[in-house]
Amino acid sequence: MYLSLSRVKSRIGGAFRRGAPISSSSGKLFRRRLPPMRSSFWPAGIAGILILTALVVVGSSTSGEVTVTMPFVAVQDTFVKNTRPTVNYGQEDELEVDTSPSHKRALVRFPVVGIPSNATIKSATLKLYVTDRSNQAGTVHRVNGSWSESTVWNTAPAIGAQVAALTGAAEEDTWKQTEVKSAVTGNGYVNLYILTGSTDGVDYNASEADEHRPTLIVSWSVPSGTSSPMPPSPTPGPTPGPTTAPSPTQAPAGPTQAPTPVVCSTCLTYYVDSASGNDANNGRSEATPWRSLSKAGNASLSPGDRVLFKRGGSWSGPLTLSQVGTAEKPITFGSYGSGALPLIQGPSDCVTVKGSRLIVMQIQVDNCAWGGIRLASGATFNRIDGNLVTRNVAGVFVSSGSSDNTIVANTIRDNNKISVNTPGGDDDSGAFGVLLNGDRNDVANNTISGSDAFSYDYVRDGAAVEIYGGLGNHIHHNLAFDSDAFTELGNSRSRDNTFAYNVFRSSLARSIFLVTRGGSSGYGPVANTRLLNNTVFLTGSSSQGFVCHAGCNSSVLMMRNNLIQAVMKAGYADGAFDEDYGIYSGQVQFSMGPHSMAGNPGFTNAGAGDLHLASGSPAVDSAMNAGYGVDVDGGHVPHDGNA
């Protein structure tokens, strides 16, 4: 894995947790008192949990019916993490949910048994115990697909319909709860995703915790006089509950009709199927889907509505989205079913977002006319989340006049086309992973690779994240590989852009991390670019860490806590700028700050892609506090490892 380490830590992922620590395979500290789900304890243990819950059943009687209330404790849970897509967290005693610097999502499973066939479910309350506070408690969704405690990011099921919101902030050492009645239809396993839209992550106790485990409290009623209205005590054994319940590694089949989220009783879900759909259908169920992108794009949608494209399907663009959601109820365009992501492809434009408060997620866009996903002028507060973007001039393009968007957790790969690309004229451009002409956009937790192409004007060109005329953008906690550049900045309007905790690794002959310029350039000056805690390892014969030219000075560039290793030059500047606390390997052609040094950063095994710091690295305990709370691995910083 290609990961970076905060230079105020001596090891990766060392977020300290309360209680006696046990080292996990992920490097995080945690406590665990219960055996793994795969042990022989669990068949009897599940029955034991059900026996315990049966002891606290509450029954009440009203005219004509008897109501039963019964809690069910989670039997399986885990979280998945995009920056460690093959690492399993099923035995952690906490569930982590976050969007920065890692994208984390929690999965929870409850065994519901004992509900009579003639019962009416009155309520189902999900309760989660907060162990790490956040400004947002998160949202609760169905799970579309199978999973187990061994699930990792690369094998995680699709996110289903939202069924509830955990409203308000999450305060440490308190319970958060919400109604999830629509997710409980009777006996069987109830599978839920816990997500957040906040960069301030929230942690909840997992089923492995000593106490305060995730709990689902279900109330149901049966007519008065019904025999045995109280659920029977389960017989201890390997098959507690009904024999029709699915195994823990399977999700129960969901209804064909879209569920109505509790959080919005009027919100609707529409389905689009490229193979069996028909635009004459109402689109309201998987059995009656629409077919075309034009039908989906022109649909009259209200805040909170969703349009879902069937996985495995494919369409030729364009898909143009002009709808408007709200902060509390964005409109979502996503996927349903299993298999490959729904594919929207060229040769025309693919996805153009003209509206605001829209979410585009879990879609692949490929080989489009110019931009894979384009945020047009006037598009604001949109979220591009978890998509696969391939083979475009610009993978994600934020136009001038588009602002305040979030581009998070996407895989942006091989966007290696050049626009124009003719000899002479200094007009070639392209091979952009993300191109920012707009303002105040947040680009985080993406994996960007292959933004590199032949250019008549420049020999090679491309950038993982290019900024031209955009201001106030925040590019952080991204992993980028084998692109011509990580970033290049141009246009005198560009200013106040920050790059923090990004990792850039390349074996291309002439890769460079950053290019920016001062006022002597026709494309400058680019003011107040900040580089904080970035890790760069370039092995190409002509590779360079950064270039600041045409009048570089402290109003153009500020750098702190950067580790840069390149073959030809670690960095070049034609004037004094604001730099300190860096370590540079390669020719240094700039004036270093008083705490910076030239030398080997001391990566653990950079040749194999491990950019963590070895114990003897001069970077350990050498940085200043740049004001960030987590590093690229998700470990809390600052953290003194006492190396």
Short mmCIF file of C-alpha atoms in Angstrom, two decimals, residues 295-495:
data_model
loop_
_atom_site.label_atom_id
_atom_site.label_comp_id
_atom_site.label_asym_id
_atom_site.label_seq_id
_atom_site.Cartn_x
_atom_site.Cartn_y
_atom_site.Cartn_z
CA LYS A 295 -35.93 10.21 -18.71
CA ALA A 296 -33.82 10.16 -15.55
CA GLY A 297 -32.20 13.53 -16.22
CA ASN A 298 -35.45 15.30 -17.06
CA ALA A 299 -37.41 13.83 -14.16
CA SER A 300 -39.15 16.29 -11.87
CA LEU A 301 -37.59 15.44 -8.52
CA SER A 302 -38.13 16.80 -5.05
CA PRO A 303 -35.51 17.18 -2.31
CA GLY A 304 -34.68 13.78 -0.86
CA ASP A 305 -35.66 11.79 -3.97
CA ARG A 306 -33.30 9.24 -5.49
CA VAL A 307 -32.67 7.92 -9.00
CA LEU A 308 -30.84 4.58 -9.08
CA PHE A 309 -29.23 2.96 -12.14
CA LYS A 310 -29.00 -0.81 -12.31
CA ARG A 311 -25.55 -2.28 -11.83
CA GLY A 312 -24.33 -4.14 -14.88
CA GLY A 313 -26.24 -1.76 -17.16
CA SER A 314 -24.69 0.62 -19.69
CA TRP A 315 -25.81 3.82 -21.39
CA SER A 316 -24.38 6.29 -23.88
CA GLY A 317 -24.37 9.81 -22.49
CA PRO A 318 -25.28 12.49 -21.93
CA LEU A 319 -26.90 12.53 -18.50
CA THR A 320 -27.68 16.12 -17.57
CA LEU A 321 -28.80 16.86 -14.01
CA SER A 322 -30.43 20.22 -13.30
CA GLN A 323 -32.47 19.38 -10.22
CA VAL A 324 -32.04 21.15 -6.87
CA GLY A 325 -32.01 19.47 -3.46
CA THR A 326 -31.51 20.94 0.00
CA ALA A 327 -28.78 20.62 2.61
CA GLU A 328 -30.99 18.30 4.67
CA LYS A 329 -32.42 16.43 1.68
CA PRO A 330 -30.04 16.24 -1.28
CA ILE A 331 -31.17 14.45 -4.42
CA THR A 332 -29.13 11.30 -5.04
CA PHE A 333 -28.18 9.63 -8.32
CA GLY A 334 -26.68 6.22 -7.55
CA SER A 335 -26.89 2.50 -8.21
CA TYR A 336 -28.82 -0.58 -7.15
CA GLY A 337 -28.43 -4.32 -7.55
CA SER A 338 -25.16 -6.25 -7.72
CA GLY A 339 -22.27 -6.52 -10.14
CA ALA A 340 -20.31 -3.88 -12.04
CA LEU A 341 -21.11 -0.23 -11.53
CA PRO A 342 -23.65 1.19 -13.97
CA LEU A 343 -21.67 2.53 -16.94
CA ILE A 344 -22.25 5.85 -18.70
CA GLN A 345 -19.92 6.26 -21.67
CA GLY A 346 -19.04 8.47 -24.62
CA PRO A 347 -18.43 9.44 -27.31
CA SER A 348 -20.62 12.39 -26.24
CA ASP A 349 -20.54 14.06 -22.83
CA CYS A 350 -21.27 11.67 -19.99
CA VAL A 351 -22.54 13.36 -16.80
CA THR A 352 -23.11 17.11 -16.52
CA VAL A 353 -24.30 18.53 -13.21
CA LYS A 354 -26.08 21.88 -13.52
CA GLY A 355 -28.09 21.76 -10.31
CA SER A 356 -27.22 22.10 -6.63
CA ARG A 357 -27.28 19.84 -3.58
CA LEU A 358 -27.04 16.72 -5.75
CA ILE A 359 -25.10 13.54 -4.97
CA VAL A 360 -23.63 11.47 -7.81
CA MET A 361 -22.28 8.19 -6.46
CA GLN A 362 -21.40 4.59 -7.42
CA ILE A 363 -21.40 5.18 -11.19
CA GLN A 364 -18.69 4.58 -13.78
CA VAL A 365 -18.12 7.19 -16.50
CA ASP A 366 -15.78 6.22 -19.32
CA ASN A 367 -14.30 7.60 -22.54
CA CYS A 368 -16.43 10.74 -22.67
CA ALA A 369 -16.15 13.64 -25.09
CA TRP A 370 -14.25 15.86 -22.64
CA GLY A 371 -15.12 15.68 -18.96
CA GLY A 372 -16.28 12.47 -17.32
CA ILE A 373 -18.31 14.27 -14.66
CA ARG A 374 -18.67 17.98 -15.34
CA LEU A 375 -19.90 20.48 -12.78
CA ALA A 376 -21.22 23.33 -14.92
CA SER A 377 -21.21 27.02 -14.07
CA GLY A 378 -23.76 27.63 -11.33
CA ALA A 379 -23.55 24.09 -9.92
CA THR A 380 -22.94 24.41 -6.18
CA PHE A 381 -22.79 22.23 -3.08
CA ASN A 382 -22.81 18.97 -5.00
CA ARG A 383 -21.08 15.75 -3.93
CA ILE A 384 -19.24 13.42 -6.34
CA ASP A 385 -18.72 10.33 -4.22
CA GLY A 386 -17.36 6.82 -4.81
CA ASN A 387 -17.43 6.81 -8.61
CA LEU A 388 -15.07 5.17 -11.12
CA VAL A 389 -13.90 7.73 -13.69
CA THR A 390 -11.77 6.54 -16.63
CA ARG A 391 -10.32 7.61 -20.02
CA ASN A 392 -11.35 11.27 -20.32
CA VAL A 393 -9.61 14.58 -20.99
CA ALA A 394 -10.69 15.58 -17.48
CA GLY A 395 -12.04 12.95 -15.13
CA VAL A 396 -13.94 15.43 -12.93
CA PHE A 397 -14.17 18.98 -14.24
CA VAL A 398 -15.35 21.86 -12.04
CA SER A 399 -16.14 24.75 -14.38
CA SER A 400 -15.61 28.42 -13.65
CA GLY A 401 -18.68 29.58 -11.75
CA SER A 402 -19.18 26.22 -10.02
CA SER A 403 -18.24 26.24 -6.35
CA ASP A 404 -18.39 24.57 -2.95
CA ASN A 405 -18.54 21.02 -4.29
CA THR A 406 -17.09 17.88 -2.69
CA ILE A 407 -15.17 15.30 -4.74
CA VAL A 408 -14.51 12.39 -2.41
CA ALA A 409 -13.51 8.71 -2.42
CA ASN A 410 -13.53 8.34 -6.20
CA THR A 411 -11.20 6.15 -8.26
CA ILE A 412 -10.00 8.41 -11.07
CA ARG A 413 -7.88 6.32 -13.41
CA ASP A 414 -6.21 6.65 -16.83
CA ASN A 415 -7.72 9.97 -17.76
CA ASN A 416 -5.02 10.35 -20.40
CA LYS A 417 -6.50 12.25 -23.33
CA ILE A 418 -5.10 15.57 -24.58
CA SER A 419 -7.37 18.27 -25.98
CA VAL A 420 -6.20 19.95 -29.21
CA ASN A 421 -2.71 18.30 -29.18
CA THR A 422 -1.31 19.86 -32.33
CA PRO A 423 2.28 20.91 -33.07
CA GLY A 424 3.00 24.48 -31.97
CA GLY A 425 0.76 27.12 -30.46
CA ASP A 426 1.32 26.30 -26.78
CA ASP A 427 -2.30 25.14 -26.65
CA ASP A 428 -2.20 21.46 -25.71
CA SER A 429 -4.02 20.57 -22.49
CA GLY A 430 -5.54 17.57 -20.85
CA ALA A 431 -4.91 14.31 -19.04
CA PHE A 432 -6.44 15.77 -15.89
CA GLY A 433 -7.71 13.59 -13.07
CA VAL A 434 -9.51 16.59 -11.56
CA LEU A 435 -9.56 20.05 -13.16
CA LEU A 436 -10.60 22.95 -10.93
CA ASN A 437 -11.64 26.19 -12.61
CA GLY A 438 -14.14 26.83 -9.81
CA ASP A 439 -13.81 27.91 -6.18
CA ARG A 440 -13.86 26.43 -2.67
CA ASN A 441 -14.09 22.81 -3.72
CA ASP A 442 -13.00 19.98 -1.44
CA VAL A 443 -11.04 17.18 -3.16
CA ALA A 444 -10.33 14.41 -0.65
CA ASN A 445 -9.68 10.69 -0.25
CA ASN A 446 -9.53 10.02 -3.98
CA THR A 447 -7.19 7.56 -5.69
CA ILE A 448 -5.89 9.17 -8.87
CA SER A 449 -3.56 7.47 -11.35
CA GLY A 450 -2.42 7.54 -14.97
CA SER A 451 -2.93 11.24 -15.75
CA ASP A 452 -0.13 11.28 -18.32
CA ALA A 453 -0.19 11.63 -22.11
CA PHE A 454 1.94 12.60 -25.10
CA SER A 455 1.84 16.30 -25.99
CA TYR A 456 3.30 17.97 -29.09
CA ASP A 457 3.87 21.18 -27.12
CA TYR A 458 5.22 19.78 -23.83
CA VAL A 459 6.41 16.22 -24.67
CA ARG A 460 4.30 14.85 -21.81
CA ASP A 461 1.45 16.54 -19.98
CA GLY A 462 -1.18 15.79 -17.35
CA ALA A 463 -1.97 16.28 -13.66
CA ALA A 464 -3.79 14.43 -10.92
CA VAL A 465 -5.36 17.74 -9.80
CA GLU A 466 -4.95 20.84 -12.01
CA ILE A 467 -6.05 24.33 -10.93
CA TYR A 468 -6.62 27.07 -13.50
CA GLY A 469 -8.44 30.14 -12.24
CA GLY A 470 -9.83 28.43 -9.12
CA LEU A 471 -9.44 29.87 -5.64
CA GLY A 472 -9.87 28.57 -2.10
CA ASN A 473 -9.77 24.90 -3.07
CA HIS A 474 -8.69 22.26 -0.53
CA ILE A 475 -6.93 19.18 -1.95
CA HIS A 476 -6.11 16.75 0.84
CA HIS A 477 -5.58 13.11 1.83
CA ASN A 478 -5.47 11.85 -1.77
CA LEU A 479 -3.32 9.00 -3.11
CA ALA A 480 -1.89 9.61 -6.57
CA PHE A 481 0.34 7.46 -8.76
CA ASP A 482 2.16 7.64 -12.08
CA SER A 483 0.87 10.97 -13.36
CA ASP A 484 2.93 13.58 -15.21
CA ALA A 485 2.34 15.95 -12.29
CA PHE A 486 0.37 15.92 -9.10
CA THR A 487 -0.67 19.52 -9.66
CA GLU A 488 0.01 22.54 -11.83
CA LEU A 489 -1.42 25.97 -11.07
CA GLY A 490 -2.00 28.78 -13.55
CA ASN A 491 -4.04 31.97 -14.14
CA SER A 492 -3.69 35.08 -11.97
CA ARG A 493 -7.15 34.48 -10.51
CA SER A 494 -5.91 31.26 -8.88
CA ARG A 495 -5.07 31.80 -5.22
#
